[in-house]
Coordinates of C-alpha atoms in Angstrom, one line a residue:
Chain P
K1 CA 0.0 -0.2 0.0
A2 CA 1.4 3.4 -1.2
G3 CA 2.1 5.9 1.8
V4 CA 1.3 9.6 2.5
T5 CA 2.7 11.4 -0.5
Q6 CA 3.1 15.1 -0.6
T7 CA 3.6 17.5 -3.8
P8 CA 5.7 19.3 -4.0
R9 CA 8.6 18.3 -1.6
Y10 CA 10.2 21.8 -2.0
L11 CA 8.7 25.2 -2.9
I12 CA 10.4 28.8 -2.7
K13 CA 8.4 31.3 -2.4
T14 CA 8.6 35.6 -1.9
R15 CA 6.7 37.7 0.5
G16 CA 3.3 38.1 -0.1
Q17 CA 2.3 35.5 -2.6
Q18 CA 0.2 32.5 -1.8
V19 CA 0.6 28.7 -2.0
T20 CA -1.2 25.4 -1.8
L21 CA 0.2 22.0 -0.4
S22 CA -1.4 18.9 -1.7
C23 CA -1.2 15.7 0.4
S24 CA -2.4 12.5 -1.1
P25 CA -3.4 9.8 1.9
I26 CA -3.1 6.5 2.3
S27 CA -5.4 4.3 0.3
G28 CA -8.9 3.8 2.5
H29 CA -7.9 6.4 5.1
R30 CA -10.4 9.6 5.2
S31 CA -8.6 11.8 7.9
V32 CA -5.6 13.9 7.2
S33 CA -4.3 16.3 9.7
W34 CA -1.4 19.0 9.0
Y35 CA 1.4 20.0 11.0
Q36 CA 3.9 22.9 10.4
Q37 CA 7.5 21.8 12.0
T38 CA 10.0 24.8 12.7
P39 CA 13.3 25.1 14.9
G40 CA 11.7 27.6 16.8
Q41 CA 8.6 26.1 17.5
G42 CA 8.6 23.0 17.0
L43 CA 5.5 20.6 15.3
Q44 CA 2.9 22.8 15.8
F45 CA -0.7 21.2 15.0
L46 CA -2.6 23.3 11.7
F47 CA -5.9 21.0 11.0
E48 CA -7.7 18.3 11.1
Y49 CA -10.2 17.1 8.4
F50 CA -12.2 13.8 7.9
S51 CA -14.8 13.1 5.1
E52 CA -14.5 16.5 3.7
T53 CA -15.2 18.3 6.9
Q54 CA -12.8 20.4 9.4
R55 CA -13.2 18.9 12.5
N56 CA -10.3 20.8 14.2
K57 CA -8.3 23.2 14.1
G58 CA -4.9 24.8 15.5
N59 CA -3.9 28.2 16.8
F60 CA -2.9 30.1 13.4
P61 CA -4.0 32.8 11.7
G62 CA -6.7 33.2 8.8
R63 CA -3.9 33.1 6.2
F64 CA -4.0 29.1 6.8
S65 CA -7.0 27.5 5.1
G66 CA -7.5 23.7 4.0
R67 CA -10.2 21.7 2.3
Q68 CA -10.2 18.1 1.7
F69 CA -11.7 16.4 -1.3
S70 CA -14.1 13.6 -2.1
N71 CA -11.7 10.8 -2.4
S72 CA -9.9 12.0 0.8
R73 CA -6.8 13.8 -0.5
S74 CA -6.1 17.4 1.3
E75 CA -4.9 21.1 0.0
M76 CA -3.6 23.6 2.7
N77 CA -3.5 27.4 1.1
V78 CA -1.2 29.9 2.6
S79 CA -2.3 33.2 1.5
T80 CA -0.1 36.7 2.0
L81 CA 3.1 34.5 2.6
E82 CA 5.4 36.0 5.8
L83 CA 8.9 35.3 6.0
G84 CA 7.9 33.2 9.2
D85 CA 6.2 31.0 7.6
S86 CA 8.6 29.4 6.3
A87 CA 8.9 25.4 7.6
L88 CA 8.4 21.9 6.7
Y89 CA 4.5 20.9 6.3
L90 CA 3.6 17.7 7.2
C91 CA 0.4 16.3 6.2
A92 CA -0.8 12.7 8.4
S93 CA -3.2 10.6 7.5
S94 CA -5.3 8.2 9.5
F95 CA -8.2 5.5 8.7
G96 CA -10.6 7.7 10.9
Y97 CA -10.2 10.5 13.6
S98 CA -10.6 8.9 17.0
S99 CA -7.5 8.8 18.9
T100 CA -6.4 4.8 18.6
D101 CA -5.9 5.7 14.8
T102 CA -2.7 5.8 14.1
Q103 CA -1.2 8.9 12.3
Y104 CA 0.7 7.8 9.1
F105 CA 3.0 10.8 7.8
G106 CA 4.1 12.1 4.9
P107 CA 7.6 13.5 3.5
G108 CA 6.6 17.0 4.0
T109 CA 6.7 20.5 1.4
R110 CA 9.9 22.4 2.6
L111 CA 8.5 25.8 2.0
T112 CA 11.5 28.8 1.9
V113 CA 10.0 32.4 1.9
L114 CA 12.2 34.9 0.5
Chain Q
A1 CA -3.7 23.4 27.5
Q2 CA -2.1 20.2 27.5
T3 CA 1.7 20.8 27.5
V4 CA 4.5 18.4 26.4
T5 CA 8.2 19.0 27.7
Q6 CA 11.4 16.9 26.6
S7 CA 14.2 18.4 28.6
Q8 CA 16.7 16.7 26.8
P9 CA 17.7 18.8 23.5
E10 CA 20.5 15.5 22.2
M11 CA 21.2 12.9 23.3
S12 CA 24.3 10.3 22.4
V13 CA 24.2 6.6 22.9
Q14 CA 26.8 4.1 21.9
E15 CA 26.1 1.1 19.8
A16 CA 24.4 -2.0 21.4
E17 CA 24.1 0.3 25.2
T18 CA 20.8 1.6 26.4
V19 CA 19.2 4.7 26.4
T20 CA 17.1 6.6 28.1
L21 CA 14.3 9.7 26.5
S22 CA 12.4 11.5 29.1
C23 CA 9.0 13.4 28.5
T24 CA 7.0 15.0 30.5
Y25 CA 3.3 16.1 30.1
D26 CA 0.8 18.2 31.8
T27 CA -3.3 17.6 31.2
S28 CA -6.1 17.5 33.4
E29 CA -7.7 14.7 31.6
S30 CA -8.0 11.0 32.9
D31 CA -8.3 9.5 29.7
Y32 CA -5.3 9.8 27.2
Y33 CA -3.2 8.9 24.9
L34 CA 0.6 9.4 24.5
F35 CA 3.1 7.9 21.6
W36 CA 7.0 8.8 21.0
Y37 CA 7.5 9.1 16.9
K38 CA 10.9 9.1 15.4
Q39 CA 11.8 11.0 12.8
P40 CA 15.2 10.3 10.8
P41 CA 17.2 12.5 9.1
S42 CA 15.2 13.5 5.9
R43 CA 12.9 10.6 6.5
Q44 CA 9.5 10.3 7.1
M45 CA 8.3 10.8 10.5
I46 CA 6.9 7.3 12.1
L47 CA 5.3 6.1 15.1
V48 CA 7.7 3.9 17.3
I49 CA 5.3 2.9 20.2
R50 CA 1.8 4.3 22.0
Q51 CA 0.7 3.7 25.2
E52 CA -3.2 3.8 26.8
A53 CA -3.1 6.1 30.2
Y54 CA -6.1 3.5 31.4
K55 CA -3.2 0.6 30.7
Q56 CA -1.1 0.2 33.8
Q57 CA 1.4 -2.0 32.0
N58 CA 3.8 -0.1 30.0
A59 CA 3.8 -0.5 26.0
T60 CA 6.9 -2.8 24.5
E61 CA 7.4 -2.6 20.6
N62 CA 10.8 -4.7 20.4
R63 CA 13.9 -3.1 21.1
F64 CA 11.8 0.1 22.3
S65 CA 9.7 0.3 25.7
V66 CA 8.1 2.9 28.0
N67 CA 8.7 3.5 31.2
F68 CA 4.5 5.3 32.0
Q69 CA 4.3 6.3 35.4
K70 CA 0.7 8.6 35.0
A71 CA 1.0 10.3 38.6
A72 CA 4.0 11.6 37.8
K73 CA 2.7 12.3 34.2
S74 CA 5.8 11.2 32.8
F75 CA 6.5 9.1 30.0
S76 CA 9.9 8.2 28.8
L77 CA 11.5 5.9 26.1
K78 CA 14.4 3.3 26.7
I79 CA 16.0 1.7 23.4
S80 CA 17.9 -0.9 24.2
D81 CA 20.9 -2.3 22.1
S82 CA 21.1 0.4 20.1
Q83 CA 21.5 0.6 16.6
L84 CA 23.3 3.3 14.2
G85 CA 19.6 3.4 12.6
D86 CA 18.0 4.2 15.6
A87 CA 20.0 8.5 15.0
A88 CA 16.9 10.6 14.7
M89 CA 14.6 13.0 16.6
Y90 CA 12.7 11.7 18.9
F91 CA 9.3 13.3 19.8
C92 CA 6.9 12.7 22.3
A93 CA 3.3 13.6 21.6
Y94 CA 0.0 13.7 23.3
R95 CA -3.5 12.9 22.3
G96 CA -6.4 13.3 24.5
N97 CA -9.7 10.8 24.3
N98 CA -12.2 14.0 23.9
Y99 CA -14.0 15.5 20.9
G100 CA -11.9 17.3 18.9
Q101 CA -8.6 16.6 20.5
N102 CA -5.8 17.4 18.1
F103 CA -1.8 16.2 18.9
V104 CA 0.7 18.0 21.1
F105 CA 4.5 17.5 20.2
G106 CA 7.3 18.3 22.8
P107 CA 10.1 19.7 21.5
G108 CA 12.1 17.0 20.5
T109 CA 15.5 15.1 21.5
R110 CA 18.0 14.4 19.1
L111 CA 20.0 11.2 19.4
S112 CA 22.9 10.7 17.9
A113 CA 24.1 7.1 17.6
L114 CA 27.7 6.4 17.6
P115 CA 29.9 3.3 16.5

């Protein structure tokens, strides 16, 4: 079974631009979560989707948004990029949204904002 | 709000030796799950081990075991017979069992494995 895939793997943008990151979960998984990983703040939860509905949201500004499609693929969008948005963005999928469901992480998208 | 603390930013271990990584957490909940995740350099994060708070028995997965002390809110990871491939960032994580709970990760411990 293929793992979680994220595209693109690397991205360079300039301040003020917007960016869309994509995540394809493991086949059969219906829950997708997004995390931001930075050296200073560590791993921080962005949001979680299950069956196209946002179930949970972290403490990030409205510039960060996401959505999930009927095939469980998910995208996250960051508008009006800031230098501080430079980070590794990780996506994780699980079968359900229960705490007992193991999350499987993708390789991440490394975003650099210049 | 729940918090997870890992007091050891970096650790090292000799091949074949044993190392223990520390993790403490703060929560007012009684039902929750604790996790250790491993993130090798430039590779995907993977689940190492999981502990349900209602289980008193410590979880074990091959060379990996935990020491779960619920009253002390401590959740340490022991790696036995260390291998070079154990070198990675290790994250301790908490997730409550109530509706809408998300993962809370600790800052991580970078483990170096020495031959």
